[in-house]
Coordinates of C-alpha atoms in Angstrom, one line a residue:
X1 CA 337.2 -120.1 145.0
X2 CA 336.9 -121.1 141.4
X3 CA 337.0 -124.8 140.6
X4 CA 338.6 -125.6 143.9
X5 CA 336.1 -126.5 146.6
X6 CA 337.6 -126.3 150.1
X7 CA 334.3 -125.9 151.9
X8 CA 333.7 -123.7 154.9
X9 CA 336.4 -125.2 157.1
X10 CA 339.7 -127.0 156.4
X11 CA 342.9 -128.0 158.1
X12 CA 346.1 -126.3 157.1
X13 CA 347.4 -129.5 155.5
X14 CA 344.2 -129.7 153.5
X15 CA 344.7 -126.1 152.3
X16 CA 348.3 -126.9 151.3
X17 CA 347.2 -129.9 149.3
X18 CA 344.5 -127.8 147.6
X19 CA 347.2 -125.3 146.7
X20 CA 349.5 -128.0 145.3
X21 CA 346.6 -129.4 143.3
X22 CA 346.3 -126.1 141.4
X23 CA 349.7 -126.8 139.8
X24 CA 349.8 -129.0 136.6
X25 CA 352.5 -131.3 135.4
X26 CA 354.2 -128.4 133.6
X27 CA 354.5 -126.3 136.8
X28 CA 351.7 -123.9 135.7
X29 CA 348.9 -122.8 138.1
X30 CA 345.4 -123.4 136.9
X31 CA 344.0 -121.2 139.7
X32 CA 346.3 -118.9 141.7
X33 CA 343.6 -117.6 144.1
X34 CA 343.8 -120.4 146.6
X35 CA 347.6 -120.6 146.7
X36 CA 347.9 -116.8 147.1
X37 CA 345.3 -116.7 149.8
X38 CA 347.0 -119.5 151.7
X39 CA 350.5 -118.1 151.4
X40 CA 349.4 -114.6 152.3
X41 CA 347.0 -115.4 155.1
X42 CA 348.9 -118.3 156.8
X43 CA 350.6 -115.8 159.1
X44 CA 347.3 -115.2 160.7
X45 CA 347.3 -118.8 162.0
X46 CA 351.0 -119.9 162.3
X47 CA 354.5 -118.6 161.6
X48 CA 356.0 -118.9 158.1
X49 CA 358.6 -121.3 159.4
X50 CA 355.9 -123.8 160.4
X51 CA 354.2 -123.6 157.1
X52 CA 357.5 -124.2 155.3
X53 CA 358.2 -127.0 157.7
X54 CA 354.9 -128.7 156.7
X55 CA 355.9 -128.4 153.0
X56 CA 359.4 -129.8 153.8
X57 CA 357.8 -132.7 155.6
X58 CA 355.5 -133.4 152.7
X59 CA 358.5 -133.3 150.3
X60 CA 360.6 -135.7 152.5
X61 CA 357.8 -138.2 153.1
X62 CA 356.5 -138.4 149.6
X63 CA 356.2 -142.0 148.3
X64 CA 354.7 -143.9 145.4
X65 CA 355.0 -143.8 141.7
X66 CA 354.1 -140.1 141.5
X67 CA 356.3 -138.9 144.3
X68 CA 358.7 -137.1 142.0
X69 CA 355.9 -135.2 140.3
X70 CA 354.4 -134.4 143.7
X71 CA 357.7 -133.1 145.0
X72 CA 358.1 -131.0 141.8
X73 CA 354.7 -129.4 142.5
X74 CA 355.7 -128.7 146.0
X75 CA 358.8 -126.9 144.8
X76 CA 356.8 -124.9 142.3
X77 CA 354.5 -123.8 145.1
X78 CA 357.6 -122.7 147.1
X79 CA 358.8 -120.9 144.0
X80 CA 355.5 -119.1 143.8
X81 CA 355.7 -118.2 147.4
X82 CA 359.2 -116.7 147.0
X83 CA 358.2 -114.7 143.9
X84 CA 355.0 -113.3 145.4
X85 CA 356.3 -112.5 148.9
X86 CA 360.1 -112.2 148.6
X87 CA 360.5 -110.0 151.7
X88 CA 359.6 -113.0 153.9
X89 CA 362.6 -114.9 152.6
X90 CA 364.9 -112.0 153.4
X91 CA 363.7 -110.8 156.7
X92 CA 362.7 -114.1 158.4
X93 CA 366.0 -115.7 159.2
X94 CA 364.2 -118.9 160.4
X95 CA 362.5 -119.2 157.0
X96 CA 365.8 -118.5 155.2
X97 CA 367.5 -121.4 157.1
X98 CA 364.6 -123.8 156.5
X99 CA 364.7 -123.0 152.8
X100 CA 368.4 -123.8 152.6
X101 CA 367.6 -127.1 154.4
X102 CA 364.9 -127.7 151.8
X103 CA 367.5 -127.2 149.0
X104 CA 370.0 -129.5 150.6
X105 CA 367.4 -132.2 150.9
X106 CA 366.5 -131.8 147.2
X107 CA 370.2 -132.1 146.3
X108 CA 370.7 -135.2 148.4
X109 CA 367.8 -136.8 146.6
X110 CA 369.4 -136.0 143.2
X111 CA 366.8 -133.4 142.3
X112 CA 368.9 -130.4 141.2
X113 CA 366.0 -129.0 139.2
X114 CA 364.0 -128.8 142.5
X115 CA 366.9 -127.2 144.3
X116 CA 367.1 -124.4 141.6
X117 CA 363.4 -123.6 142.0
X118 CA 363.7 -122.7 145.6
X119 CA 367.0 -120.7 145.3
X120 CA 366.6 -117.4 147.2
X121 CA 370.2 -116.1 146.7
X122 CA 369.0 -113.4 144.2
X123 CA 366.4 -111.8 146.5
X124 CA 367.3 -108.2 147.2
X125 CA 367.6 -106.8 150.7
X126 CA 364.5 -105.7 152.5
X127 CA 366.2 -104.2 155.5
X128 CA 364.5 -100.9 154.8
X129 CA 361.3 -102.4 156.0
X130 CA 362.8 -103.0 159.4
X131 CA 363.7 -99.4 159.8
X132 CA 361.3 -96.5 160.1
X133 CA 364.0 -94.3 158.6
X134 CA 364.7 -94.7 154.9
X135 CA 367.1 -92.7 152.9
X136 CA 366.8 -92.0 149.2
X137 CA 369.8 -91.2 147.0
X138 CA 370.0 -87.5 146.2
X139 CA 368.8 -86.5 142.8
X140 CA 371.4 -85.5 140.2
X141 CA 369.2 -82.8 139.0
X142 CA 370.5 -79.3 139.6
X143 CA 368.5 -76.2 140.4
X144 CA 367.3 -74.4 143.5
X145 CA 364.1 -75.6 145.2
X146 CA 361.8 -73.3 147.1
X147 CA 361.6 -74.4 150.7
X148 CA 358.9 -71.9 151.6
X149 CA 355.2 -72.8 152.0
X150 CA 354.1 -69.6 150.3
X151 CA 356.2 -70.4 147.2
X152 CA 355.1 -74.0 146.8
X153 CA 352.5 -74.8 144.2
X154 CA 349.6 -76.9 145.4
X155 CA 350.6 -79.8 143.1
X156 CA 354.2 -79.7 144.3
X157 CA 353.1 -79.8 147.9
X158 CA 350.6 -82.6 147.1
X159 CA 353.3 -84.7 145.4
X160 CA 355.8 -84.3 148.2
X161 CA 353.2 -85.2 150.8
X162 CA 352.2 -88.2 148.7
X163 CA 355.9 -89.3 148.6
X164 CA 356.1 -89.2 152.4
X165 CA 352.8 -91.1 152.7
X166 CA 353.9 -93.7 150.2
X167 CA 357.2 -94.3 152.1
X168 CA 355.3 -94.8 155.3
X169 CA 352.6 -96.9 153.7
X170 CA 354.9 -99.4 151.9
X171 CA 356.7 -100.2 155.2
X172 CA 353.6 -101.6 156.9
X173 CA 353.8 -105.3 156.9
X174 CA 351.1 -108.0 157.2
X175 CA 352.3 -108.5 160.8
X176 CA 351.8 -104.8 161.6
X177 CA 348.2 -104.9 160.3
X178 CA 347.5 -108.2 162.2
X179 CA 348.9 -106.8 165.4
X180 CA 346.7 -103.8 165.3
X181 CA 343.5 -105.7 164.3
X182 CA 343.9 -108.4 167.0
X183 CA 345.1 -106.1 169.9
X184 CA 343.5 -102.9 168.7
X185 CA 346.3 -100.8 170.0
X186 CA 349.7 -99.7 168.8
X187 CA 351.8 -101.4 171.4
X188 CA 355.1 -102.6 169.9
X189 CA 353.9 -101.5 166.5
X190 CA 356.3 -98.6 165.5
X191 CA 355.7 -98.8 161.8
X192 CA 352.0 -98.3 162.0
X193 CA 352.5 -95.8 164.8
X194 CA 354.7 -93.7 162.6
X195 CA 352.0 -93.8 159.8
X196 CA 349.5 -92.5 162.3
X197 CA 351.9 -89.8 163.5
X198 CA 352.3 -88.6 159.9
X199 CA 348.6 -88.4 159.4
X200 CA 348.2 -86.4 162.6
X201 CA 351.2 -84.2 161.8
X202 CA 349.7 -83.2 158.4
X203 CA 346.3 -82.3 160.1
X204 CA 348.0 -80.2 162.8
X205 CA 350.5 -78.5 160.5
X206 CA 347.9 -77.2 158.2
X207 CA 345.9 -75.9 161.1
X208 CA 348.9 -74.1 162.4
X209 CA 349.7 -72.7 159.0
X210 CA 346.2 -71.2 158.9
X211 CA 346.3 -69.8 162.4
X212 CA 349.8 -68.3 161.9
X213 CA 348.3 -65.6 159.7
X214 CA 347.1 -62.5 161.4
X215 CA 344.2 -61.4 159.2
X216 CA 341.1 -63.2 158.0
X217 CA 342.1 -62.6 154.4
X218 CA 345.5 -64.2 154.9
X219 CA 344.0 -67.1 156.7
X220 CA 341.5 -67.6 153.9
X221 CA 344.3 -67.7 151.3
X222 CA 346.0 -70.5 153.3
X223 CA 342.8 -72.4 153.5
X224 CA 342.2 -72.0 149.8
X225 CA 345.7 -73.3 149.1
X226 CA 345.1 -76.4 151.1
X227 CA 341.8 -77.0 149.4
X228 CA 343.7 -76.9 146.1
X229 CA 346.2 -79.3 147.6
X230 CA 343.3 -81.6 148.5
X231 CA 342.2 -81.5 144.8
X232 CA 345.7 -82.5 143.7
X233 CA 345.8 -85.3 146.3
X234 CA 342.6 -86.7 144.8
X235 CA 344.1 -86.6 141.3
X236 CA 347.2 -88.4 142.7
X237 CA 344.8 -90.9 144.2
X238 CA 346.3 -90.4 147.7
X239 CA 343.1 -90.8 149.8
X240 CA 344.9 -91.1 153.2
X241 CA 346.5 -87.7 153.0
X242 CA 343.4 -86.3 151.5
X243 CA 341.5 -87.4 154.6
X244 CA 344.2 -85.8 156.8
X245 CA 343.8 -82.5 155.0
X246 CA 340.0 -82.5 155.1
X247 CA 340.1 -83.6 158.7
X248 CA 342.5 -80.8 159.6
X249 CA 340.4 -78.1 158.0
X250 CA 337.3 -79.6 159.5
X251 CA 338.7 -79.3 163.0
X252 CA 336.7 -77.0 165.3
X253 CA 339.7 -74.7 165.6
X254 CA 339.4 -73.9 161.9
X255 CA 335.7 -74.4 161.2
X256 CA 334.8 -71.8 163.8
X257 CA 336.6 -69.0 162.0
X258 CA 333.5 -67.5 160.5
X259 CA 335.1 -64.2 159.5
X260 CA 337.9 -66.1 157.8
X261 CA 335.5 -68.4 155.9
X262 CA 333.5 -65.5 154.7
X263 CA 336.5 -64.5 152.5
X264 CA 336.6 -67.9 150.7
X265 CA 335.4 -67.7 147.1
X266 CA 332.2 -69.6 146.2
X267 CA 334.0 -71.9 143.9
X268 CA 336.5 -72.8 146.6
X269 CA 333.6 -73.5 149.0
X270 CA 332.0 -75.7 146.4
X271 CA 335.2 -77.8 146.0
X272 CA 335.6 -78.0 149.8
X273 CA 332.1 -79.4 150.2
X274 CA 332.8 -82.0 147.5
X275 CA 336.0 -83.1 149.2
X276 CA 334.3 -83.3 152.6
X277 CA 331.4 -85.4 151.1
X278 CA 333.9 -87.7 149.4
X279 CA 335.6 -88.8 152.6
X280 CA 332.6 -88.5 155.0
X281 CA 331.6 -91.6 157.0
X282 CA 328.0 -91.5 155.6
X283 CA 326.9 -94.9 154.4
X284 CA 330.0 -96.6 155.8
X285 CA 332.2 -94.3 153.6
X286 CA 330.3 -95.3 150.5
X287 CA 331.5 -92.3 148.4
X288 CA 335.1 -93.1 149.2
X289 CA 334.7 -96.8 148.6
X290 CA 333.2 -96.1 145.2
X291 CA 335.9 -93.6 144.2
X292 CA 338.7 -95.9 145.5
X293 CA 337.3 -98.9 143.6
X294 CA 337.2 -96.9 140.3
X295 CA 340.9 -95.9 140.6
X296 CA 343.6 -97.9 138.9
X297 CA 347.3 -98.0 139.3
X298 CA 349.0 -96.2 142.2
X299 CA 346.7 -95.3 145.0
X300 CA 346.9 -94.9 148.7
X301 CA 343.9 -96.0 150.8
X302 CA 342.5 -94.5 153.9
X303 CA 344.1 -96.9 156.3
X304 CA 341.6 -96.3 159.1
X305 CA 338.6 -97.4 156.9
X306 CA 340.2 -100.6 155.9
X307 CA 341.5 -101.4 159.4
X308 CA 338.0 -101.0 160.6
X309 CA 336.8 -103.5 158.0
X310 CA 339.4 -106.0 159.2
X311 CA 338.4 -105.5 162.8
X312 CA 334.8 -106.0 162.0
X313 CA 335.5 -109.4 160.3
X314 CA 337.8 -110.4 163.1
X315 CA 335.2 -109.7 165.8
X316 CA 332.4 -111.3 163.8
X317 CA 334.0 -114.7 163.0
X318 CA 336.2 -117.1 164.9
X319 CA 339.6 -118.2 163.5
X320 CA 339.1 -121.9 164.0
X321 CA 336.2 -124.4 163.7
X322 CA 336.4 -127.6 165.6
X323 CA 339.7 -126.6 167.1
X324 CA 341.9 -127.6 164.2
X325 CA 340.1 -126.3 161.1
X326 CA 340.5 -122.9 159.6
X327 CA 337.3 -120.9 159.3
X328 CA 337.4 -120.4 155.5
X329 CA 334.7 -117.8 155.5
X330 CA 336.7 -115.5 157.7
X331 CA 339.9 -116.3 155.9
X332 CA 338.4 -115.3 152.6
X333 CA 336.9 -112.0 153.9
X334 CA 340.2 -111.0 155.6
X335 CA 342.1 -111.9 152.4
X336 CA 340.1 -109.5 150.2
X337 CA 341.3 -106.5 152.3
X338 CA 344.8 -107.8 153.1
X339 CA 345.4 -108.7 149.5
X340 CA 344.5 -105.2 148.3
X341 CA 346.6 -103.5 151.0
X342 CA 349.7 -105.6 150.3
X343 CA 349.3 -105.4 146.5
X344 CA 349.1 -101.5 146.6
X345 CA 352.5 -101.4 148.3
X346 CA 354.2 -102.6 145.1
X347 CA 352.6 -99.9 142.9
X348 CA 355.0 -97.3 141.4
X349 CA 354.0 -93.7 142.4
X350 CA 356.0 -92.1 139.6
X351 CA 357.1 -89.2 141.9
X352 CA 360.4 -87.4 141.6
X353 CA 360.7 -85.6 145.0
X354 CA 363.2 -82.9 145.9
X355 CA 364.8 -84.3 149.0
X356 CA 365.5 -80.8 150.4
X357 CA 361.8 -80.2 150.4
X358 CA 361.2 -83.6 152.0
X359 CA 363.6 -82.8 154.8
X360 CA 361.9 -79.5 155.5
X361 CA 358.4 -81.0 155.3
X362 CA 359.3 -83.9 157.5
X363 CA 360.5 -81.6 160.3
X364 CA 357.5 -79.3 159.8
X365 CA 355.0 -82.2 160.2
X366 CA 356.6 -83.5 163.4
X367 CA 355.7 -80.4 165.4
X368 CA 353.6 -81.4 168.4
X369 CA 350.8 -79.4 170.0
X370 CA 347.8 -80.4 172.0
X371 CA 344.3 -79.7 170.6
X372 CA 343.7 -77.3 173.5
X373 CA 346.7 -75.2 172.5
X374 CA 345.5 -75.1 168.9
X375 CA 341.9 -74.2 169.9
X376 CA 343.1 -71.5 172.3
X377 CA 345.1 -70.0 169.4
X378 CA 342.0 -70.0 167.3
X379 CA 340.2 -68.1 170.0
X380 CA 343.0 -65.5 169.9
X381 CA 342.6 -65.1 166.2
X382 CA 338.8 -64.8 166.3
X383 CA 337.4 -64.4 169.8
X384 CA 334.0 -65.6 170.7
X385 CA 331.0 -63.4 170.2
X386 CA 330.9 -61.1 173.3
X387 CA 327.1 -61.6 173.4
X388 CA 327.5 -65.2 174.2
X389 CA 325.7 -66.3 177.3
X390 CA 327.7 -67.4 180.4
X391 CA 326.4 -70.9 179.8
X392 CA 328.3 -71.2 176.6
X393 CA 330.7 -74.1 177.0
X394 CA 334.4 -73.3 177.0
X395 CA 335.1 -76.4 175.0
X396 CA 333.8 -76.4 171.4
X397 CA 331.1 -78.8 170.5
X398 CA 332.3 -82.0 168.9
X399 CA 331.9 -82.3 165.2
X400 CA 330.8 -85.4 163.4
X401 CA 334.0 -87.5 163.2
X402 CA 335.3 -88.2 159.7
X403 CA 337.6 -90.9 161.1
X404 CA 338.0 -91.7 164.7
X405 CA 340.1 -94.8 165.1
X406 CA 343.2 -96.2 166.6
X407 CA 343.6 -94.9 170.2
X408 CA 347.2 -95.7 171.0
X409 CA 350.5 -94.7 172.3
X410 CA 352.4 -91.4 171.7
X411 CA 355.5 -92.1 169.6
X412 CA 358.7 -91.7 171.6
X413 CA 361.3 -89.9 169.5
X414 CA 364.8 -91.2 169.2
X415 CA 367.1 -88.1 170.0
X416 CA 369.9 -89.4 167.8
X417 CA 367.6 -89.8 164.7
X418 CA 366.0 -86.4 165.5
X419 CA 369.4 -84.7 165.5
X420 CA 370.4 -86.3 162.3
X421 CA 367.2 -85.2 160.6
X422 CA 367.6 -81.7 161.8
X423 CA 371.1 -81.6 160.5
X424 CA 369.9 -82.9 157.1
X425 CA 367.2 -80.1 157.0
X426 CA 369.7 -77.4 157.9
X427 CA 372.1 -78.7 155.2
X428 CA 369.2 -78.5 152.7
X429 CA 368.5 -74.9 153.7
X430 CA 372.1 -73.8 153.3
X431 CA 372.4 -75.7 150.0
X432 CA 369.5 -73.6 148.6
X433 CA 370.1 -70.2 150.3
X434 CA 373.8 -69.8 150.9
X435 CA 374.4 -68.5 147.4
X436 CA 377.9 -67.3 148.0
X437 CA 378.9 -70.4 150.0
X438 CA 380.3 -68.5 152.9
X439 CA 378.5 -70.5 155.5
X440 CA 375.8 -67.9 156.3
X441 CA 372.3 -67.1 155.2
X442 CA 370.5 -63.8 155.7
X443 CA 368.2 -63.0 158.6
X444 CA 365.4 -62.6 156.1
X445 CA 365.9 -66.1 154.7
X446 CA 366.1 -67.5 158.2
X447 CA 362.8 -65.9 159.1
X448 CA 361.2 -67.2 155.9
X449 CA 362.3 -70.7 156.7
X450 CA 361.0 -70.6 160.2
X451 CA 357.7 -69.5 158.8
X452 CA 357.2 -73.1 157.8
X453 CA 357.2 -73.9 161.6
X454 CA 354.4 -71.8 162.9
X455 CA 354.9 -70.3 166.4
X456 CA 358.4 -71.8 166.6
X457 CA 360.1 -68.4 166.4
X458 CA 360.4 -67.5 170.1
X459 CA 363.9 -69.0 170.5
X460 CA 367.0 -66.9 170.9
X461 CA 369.6 -67.0 168.1
X462 CA 373.1 -66.0 169.1
X463 CA 374.5 -63.4 166.8
X464 CA 377.8 -62.4 168.3
X465 CA 378.7 -59.7 165.8
X466 CA 375.1 -58.7 165.2
X467 CA 375.6 -58.5 161.5
X468 CA 372.2 -59.9 160.7
X469 CA 373.6 -63.2 159.3
X470 CA 372.8 -66.7 160.6
X471 CA 375.4 -69.4 160.5
X472 CA 374.8 -73.1 160.1
X473 CA 375.8 -73.7 163.7
X474 CA 373.3 -71.1 164.9
X475 CA 370.5 -72.6 163.0
X476 CA 371.4 -76.1 164.2
X477 CA 371.3 -74.7 167.8
X478 CA 368.0 -73.1 167.2
X479 CA 366.2 -76.3 166.1
X480 CA 368.0 -78.5 168.6
X481 CA 366.9 -76.3 171.4
X482 CA 363.4 -76.3 170.1
X483 CA 363.5 -80.1 170.0
X484 CA 364.8 -80.2 173.5
X485 CA 362.0 -78.0 174.8
X486 CA 359.4 -80.1 173.0
X487 CA 360.7 -83.4 174.4
X488 CA 360.4 -81.8 177.8
X489 CA 356.9 -80.8 177.0
X490 CA 356.0 -84.3 175.8
X491 CA 357.0 -85.7 179.2
X492 CA 360.3 -87.3 178.2
X493 CA 361.6 -88.2 181.7
X494 CA 359.2 -86.1 183.7
X495 CA 355.8 -86.8 185.1
X496 CA 354.3 -83.6 186.6
X497 CA 351.0 -82.1 187.4
X498 CA 351.5 -78.4 186.6
X499 CA 349.2 -75.7 187.8
X500 CA 349.0 -72.1 186.5
X501 CA 350.8 -69.8 189.0
X502 CA 351.1 -66.1 189.7
X503 CA 354.5 -65.0 191.1
X504 CA 354.5 -61.9 193.4
X505 CA 358.2 -61.4 193.2
X506 CA 360.5 -61.2 190.2
X507 CA 361.0 -64.8 189.0
X508 CA 363.1 -66.4 186.3
X509 CA 362.4 -69.6 184.3
X510 CA 364.5 -72.4 185.9
X511 CA 364.8 -74.1 182.5
X512 CA 365.8 -71.3 180.1
X513 CA 366.8 -68.5 182.6
X514 CA 364.3 -66.1 181.0
X515 CA 362.5 -63.6 183.1
X516 CA 358.8 -64.4 183.6
X517 CA 357.0 -61.2 182.5
X518 CA 353.4 -60.2 183.2
X519 CA 351.3 -59.2 186.1
X520 CA 349.5 -62.5 186.7
X521 CA 349.7 -66.1 185.7
X522 CA 353.3 -65.8 184.6
X523 CA 354.2 -69.5 184.7
X524 CA 353.5 -73.0 186.0
X525 CA 354.5 -74.9 189.0
X526 CA 354.2 -78.6 189.6
X527 CA 351.5 -79.3 192.1
X528 CA 353.3 -82.3 193.3
X529 CA 356.3 -80.1 194.2
X530 CA 354.6 -78.0 196.8
X531 CA 357.0 -77.1 199.5
X532 CA 360.0 -77.7 197.2
X533 CA 361.4 -76.1 194.2
X534 CA 361.6 -78.2 191.0
X535 CA 364.9 -77.7 189.1
X536 CA 364.8 -78.5 185.4
X537 CA 367.9 -80.3 184.2
X538 CA 370.7 -78.0 183.2
X539 CA 372.2 -78.2 179.8
X540 CA 375.5 -77.1 178.3
X541 CA 373.8 -74.4 176.3
X542 CA 372.7 -72.6 179.4
X543 CA 376.3 -72.3 180.6
X544 CA 377.1 -70.1 177.7
X545 CA 374.5 -67.5 178.4
X546 CA 376.1 -65.7 181.4
X547 CA 376.5 -62.0 180.5
X548 CA 376.2 -62.6 176.8
X549 CA 374.6 -60.2 174.5
X550 CA 372.0 -61.9 172.3
X551 CA 369.6 -60.9 169.6
X552 CA 366.0 -62.0 170.1
X553 CA 364.3 -62.8 166.8
X554 CA 360.6 -61.9 166.9
X555 CA 357.8 -62.8 164.5
X556 CA 357.6 -59.2 163.4
X557 CA 361.3 -59.2 162.4
X558 CA 362.2 -57.0 165.3
X559 CA 365.6 -57.4 166.9
X560 CA 366.1 -56.7 170.6
X561 CA 369.5 -57.0 172.2
X562 CA 369.7 -57.9 175.8
X563 CA 372.3 -59.1 178.3
X564 CA 371.3 -62.3 180.2
X565 CA 372.5 -63.3 183.7
X566 CA 372.1 -66.8 185.0
X567 CA 369.0 -67.4 187.1
X568 CA 369.5 -69.1 190.4
X569 CA 367.3 -71.8 191.8
X570 CA 364.3 -70.6 193.8
X571 CA 364.6 -66.9 193.2
X572 CA 361.3 -66.0 194.8
X573 CA 358.5 -67.5 196.7
X574 CA 355.9 -69.2 194.7
X575 CA 352.3 -68.5 195.8
X576 CA 349.0 -69.9 194.8
X577 CA 347.2 -68.0 192.0
X578 CA 344.9 -65.2 192.9
X579 CA 342.1 -66.8 191.0
X580 CA 341.7 -69.9 188.8
X581 CA 341.0 -69.6 185.1
X582 CA 341.3 -72.3 182.5
X583 CA 343.0 -71.6 179.2
X584 CA 344.3 -68.3 177.9
X585 CA 341.7 -65.6 177.8
X586 CA 341.8 -63.0 175.1
X587 CA 341.6 -60.4 177.7
X588 CA 345.0 -61.2 179.0
X589 CA 346.7 -59.2 176.3
X590 CA 347.0 -56.2 178.5
X591 CA 349.8 -57.7 180.6
X592 CA 353.3 -56.3 180.2
X593 CA 355.4 -58.7 178.2
X594 CA 358.7 -59.1 176.5
X595 CA 358.0 -59.9 172.8
X596 CA 358.5 -63.6 172.0
X597 CA 361.1 -64.3 174.6
X598 CA 359.3 -67.2 176.1
X599 CA 357.2 -70.2 175.3
X600 CA 353.8 -71.0 176.5
X601 CA 352.6 -74.6 177.0
X602 CA 349.2 -75.8 177.9
X603 CA 349.1 -78.1 180.8
X604 CA 345.7 -79.7 180.4
X605 CA 345.1 -82.9 178.7
X606 CA 344.0 -82.5 175.1
X607 CA 340.3 -83.1 174.6
X608 CA 338.9 -85.2 171.8
X609 CA 337.1 -82.9 169.4
X610 CA 336.4 -85.6 166.9
X611 CA 338.3 -84.5 163.8
X612 CA 340.1 -86.8 161.5
X613 CA 342.8 -88.0 163.8
X614 CA 344.1 -91.4 164.6
X615 CA 344.8 -90.8 168.3
X616 CA 344.5 -88.3 171.1
X617 CA 347.9 -87.9 172.7
X618 CA 348.3 -86.9 176.3
X619 CA 351.3 -84.6 176.7
X620 CA 352.9 -83.5 180.0
X621 CA 353.7 -79.8 180.3
X622 CA 357.2 -78.5 181.1
X623 CA 356.9 -74.8 181.5
X624 CA 354.7 -71.8 180.6
X625 CA 355.2 -68.1 180.4
X626 CA 352.8 -65.3 179.5
X627 CA 352.7 -63.8 176.0
X628 CA 351.0 -60.6 175.0
X629 CA 349.5 -61.4 171.6
X630 CA 349.5 -65.1 171.0
X631 CA 350.5 -68.3 172.7
X632 CA 353.8 -69.7 171.4
X633 CA 354.6 -73.4 171.2
X634 CA 358.2 -74.3 170.8
X635 CA 359.9 -77.4 169.5
X636 CA 360.2 -79.9 166.8
X637 CA 359.8 -83.6 167.2
X638 CA 361.1 -85.9 164.5
X639 CA 361.2 -89.3 166.0
X640 CA 362.5 -90.7 162.7
X641 CA 363.0 -89.5 159.2
X642 CA 359.8 -90.2 157.3

């Protein structure tokens, strides 16, 4: 630690004295490493109010000829603390009160100069760190922004993903990191939990964007675009989102698409291999660590790698030696990682995002699907080789994990925040596509927008006059209904054990009143509800369906007008299935179906297939119906604005 020798162990008071000794009579620090380490790392050992209390006690009890000079040095140390970590003096009310007490004592002793040094009245508000939701003032720049994935350039998409990543990264506090390292779970850690949800959302979204395309050539084009996005993320030095993109494309649901991959250009494959090698775990992520160390300025680290470093140090060393002495070796090693993470949060990303794109991206990234659902969709796109032997496992082999950390809790979305964010997204859409400002957008534009939400297009849109136009209220209802269905799917308020069922008599879904089409396996029934019919909660939107003519919007832009009648509870006997079969087989496509009228949910717990994901969430299934061509998952989950 430079010229300051504090040994391998020291008490907190000794560390404070060592920090004060680095300040000369002019108030300048001869070595800032020890004070910065102590002021950053003290929260690992005691609250900030206790550390400030120790300094206040030293100030009050100072005696002797040099007491004034010693007190001045203490105030300079406090000034350094305030300037380096100002958020603490805004968010910690106990520390704010103690600092004011400090100032009052200095004034009582006639030391106004000391009092001015520890003035915190000019510190800006850091309330945005308390909230997971942060709002940015709208840009004054005029012009229309493309809200469609197909129209976005890779650099533009990379920049907006980096903006979302940066907003999430800069909110993570020292206490959030400490909580995860010490408890190794996400309990009561919503900020870090949201960062993980963003990481997972990016990986899943790009998988769904690939699998939403019908032909291998189209899927290869989407993969190529995301590889180009990865290149731009590397240029922007955003390694965390780069890992999410590489992990998503490395997922078995994508990597197994041999026919799709055969259409990738050789130069694209070469770039892909370079990106994969860069973030691979070989040599303890040696390639990533080297590239990250060579970067200067704004950069976003792969959080999982650095959190693993912190955990390794925490497990290897004890916090204290001889009960009351800090283990300096551990403190120094933790400090190296913590100091880098905290310092990077103050870097300027120099990004000018379009907030309309941010609203759409945020909602797109919050879609939730299980890994089983995504993999079954992959099987529909490219079925297994029919020559495969019966012993071929149903579940794909697990790939080498790029990152496999942070098992934790599934974020619980706040319905109020979700609805607000949906409203902001809808406003953005109409601001860009309602050219004549009559409160409507065309059906073509609506379908283009929903293309950013793969397999979300199975919901009914009320079009009373059937003029092919979509109002803002209709679009709001579309996404709110999707969100409601997804919350049900994620088990908000329900704990069920659903089993695939075949209904021998005409049956209607007790949630959406839709007819369950198909010859076999038309839906699900909760196993725990045997002998009784489970009624899903009724909502106000169902009450408006009786006898109403609606237009069903399908993925192929077909419009089918039907008249719905309300389904009554327990319309038919529910029997056990004729046979059991896991998943959705490709051979089921021969059943009679009504195009895209229903949603299909997977009831099994998602399996860990080892791709770059922070956590494996365990959803509960709400309802399932049969679809002819592809499984459809419905709903959006925006637990907060990014």
